[in-house]
């Protein structure tokens, strides 16, 4: 048997990058995967590729999250796994932080995580348990200049994970976090461009520097994150909850 045979998984932000790799890995491991993403066309393509289900989802629309989860449970018979991968990044020095950017990053990165968890918990209880995997970041474990909002949202995700792991343990619902390091995805091209503006570097230089600074000698590949995600979702991690798994090639040398 494959490790996720018979399981139903929802992956937010599942259409591209790390999310797509997670959807593919979970489907390969036997799960029926729901690709939930704001980009409906990309979600549909990913779902087609893995023979899963596509779901258009804006994680800042908390009522819509609940409706979507109800739809999945009704159509697929239950929910066993939730991966809260949807997230956004924006740089700003403290003098340029705006209330609008604050609300947007917290609504997506923190609110989307909390309310997706809230929505799936009743369905998981009806299944006798489940696994929730929240996405923090290496940036949630250490401060970085000019990224106050992003770093603090990802630190909040770690706290949410620890709290819910304790709250839901009696219901056999495990809650863990993954904290990726630098992973080579389309999002990192956006990050690189913002660093280029703030650090006055040519585009591509920051991305090259962070890869060289990883002790294992390279940026991560999305599959490097997806495989540990399958582990945390599986029965192999049946006694693992409330933890954060750092997937960063050893962190950074500097």
Short mmCIF file of C-alpha atoms in Angstrom, two decimals, residues 30-148:
data_model
loop_
_atom_site.label_atom_id
_atom_site.label_comp_id
_atom_site.label_asym_id
_atom_site.label_seq_id
_atom_site.Cartn_x
_atom_site.Cartn_y
_atom_site.Cartn_z
CA UNK A 30 -2.21 7.43 -3.05
CA UNK A 31 -4.26 10.41 -1.83
CA UNK A 32 -7.17 12.04 -3.61
CA UNK A 33 -5.94 15.63 -3.76
CA UNK A 34 -7.96 18.84 -3.87
CA UNK A 35 -5.95 21.62 -5.49
CA UNK A 36 -7.24 24.80 -3.85
CA UNK A 37 -5.92 28.02 -5.33
CA UNK A 38 -6.90 31.59 -6.14
CA UNK A 39 -5.84 30.95 -9.75
CA UNK A 40 -8.65 28.76 -11.01
CA UNK A 41 -7.08 27.92 -14.38
CA UNK A 42 -3.74 26.83 -12.87
CA UNK A 43 -5.60 24.84 -10.22
CA UNK A 44 -7.60 23.09 -12.92
CA UNK A 45 -4.45 22.18 -14.85
CA UNK A 46 -2.67 20.81 -11.78
CA UNK A 47 -5.77 18.84 -10.80
CA UNK A 48 -5.98 17.42 -14.32
CA UNK A 49 -2.32 16.39 -14.22
CA UNK A 50 -2.71 14.49 -10.95
CA UNK A 51 -6.29 13.29 -11.50
CA UNK A 52 -7.47 15.35 -8.54
CA UNK A 53 -10.13 17.96 -7.87
CA UNK A 54 -9.72 21.69 -8.50
CA UNK A 55 -11.16 24.29 -6.19
CA UNK A 56 -11.08 28.06 -6.63
CA UNK A 57 -10.30 29.40 -3.16
CA UNK A 58 -9.40 32.82 -1.78
CA UNK A 59 -8.02 32.15 1.69
CA UNK A 60 -8.89 35.70 2.77
CA UNK A 61 -12.59 34.96 2.24
CA UNK A 62 -13.17 33.04 5.43
CA UNK A 63 -16.83 32.22 4.71
CA UNK A 64 -15.84 30.88 1.29
CA UNK A 65 -13.25 28.59 2.89
CA UNK A 66 -15.98 26.99 5.00
CA UNK A 67 -18.24 26.52 1.98
CA UNK A 68 -15.41 24.98 -0.03
CA UNK A 69 -14.57 22.53 2.74
CA UNK A 70 -18.24 21.52 2.99
CA UNK A 71 -18.23 20.92 -0.77
CA UNK A 72 -15.14 18.70 -0.58
CA UNK A 73 -16.57 16.64 2.26
CA UNK A 74 -19.86 16.19 0.44
CA UNK A 75 -18.27 15.19 -2.88
CA UNK A 76 -15.33 13.11 -1.63
CA UNK A 77 -16.78 11.68 1.57
CA UNK A 78 -14.43 13.29 4.08
CA UNK A 79 -11.17 15.14 4.68
CA UNK A 80 -8.05 13.60 6.22
CA UNK A 81 -5.26 16.06 5.38
CA UNK A 82 -5.01 19.83 5.14
CA UNK A 83 -1.87 21.55 3.88
CA UNK A 84 -1.95 25.31 4.49
CA UNK A 85 0.57 26.30 1.84
CA UNK A 86 -1.01 29.51 0.49
CA UNK A 87 1.08 32.55 1.34
CA UNK A 88 2.36 35.88 0.07
CA UNK A 89 5.58 37.86 0.50
CA UNK A 90 6.33 41.55 0.34
CA UNK A 91 9.33 43.54 1.51
CA UNK A 92 9.13 46.92 3.17
CA UNK A 93 11.40 48.84 5.50
CA UNK A 94 9.62 50.00 8.63
CA UNK A 95 9.08 53.49 7.24
CA UNK A 96 7.26 52.02 4.23
CA UNK A 97 5.02 49.47 5.96
CA UNK A 98 1.38 50.29 5.23
CA UNK A 99 -1.82 49.24 7.00
CA UNK A 100 -3.03 47.75 3.71
CA UNK A 101 0.03 45.53 3.32
CA UNK A 102 -0.17 44.58 7.00
CA UNK A 103 -3.77 43.45 6.66
CA UNK A 104 -3.11 41.60 3.40
CA UNK A 105 -0.12 39.61 4.65
CA UNK A 106 -1.79 38.74 7.96
CA UNK A 107 -5.10 37.84 6.31
CA UNK A 108 -3.40 35.45 3.86
CA UNK A 109 -0.54 34.00 5.89
CA UNK A 110 -2.15 33.85 9.33
CA UNK A 111 -5.90 34.25 8.87
CA UNK A 112 -5.98 31.85 5.93
CA UNK A 113 -4.21 29.25 8.06
CA UNK A 114 -6.43 29.69 11.10
CA UNK A 115 -9.74 29.65 9.28
CA UNK A 116 -8.84 26.77 6.98
CA UNK A 117 -8.00 24.80 10.12
CA UNK A 118 -11.29 25.84 11.69
CA UNK A 119 -13.19 24.71 8.61
CA UNK A 120 -11.65 21.23 8.34
CA UNK A 121 -11.65 20.25 12.01
CA UNK A 122 -15.30 19.07 12.14
CA UNK A 123 -14.76 16.93 9.03
CA UNK A 124 -11.59 15.43 10.49
CA UNK A 125 -13.36 14.66 13.74
CA UNK A 126 -15.99 12.76 11.78
CA UNK A 127 -13.17 10.71 10.20
CA UNK A 128 -11.68 9.95 13.60
CA UNK A 129 -8.63 12.18 13.13
CA UNK A 130 -6.42 13.82 10.57
CA UNK A 131 -3.23 15.69 9.83
CA UNK A 132 -2.84 19.43 9.38
CA UNK A 133 0.42 20.79 7.99
CA UNK A 134 0.95 24.54 8.19
CA UNK A 135 3.61 26.39 6.25
CA UNK A 136 5.89 28.64 8.22
CA UNK A 137 9.33 29.60 6.93
CA UNK A 138 12.94 29.86 7.92
CA UNK A 139 12.05 33.57 8.11
CA UNK A 140 9.60 32.76 10.91
CA UNK A 141 12.44 31.43 13.05
CA UNK A 142 14.82 34.39 12.72
CA UNK A 143 14.45 38.06 11.95
CA UNK A 144 15.46 39.61 8.64
CA UNK A 145 15.82 43.32 7.81
CA UNK A 146 13.02 44.92 5.77
CA UNK A 147 10.73 41.88 6.11
CA UNK A 148 9.00 42.63 9.41
#
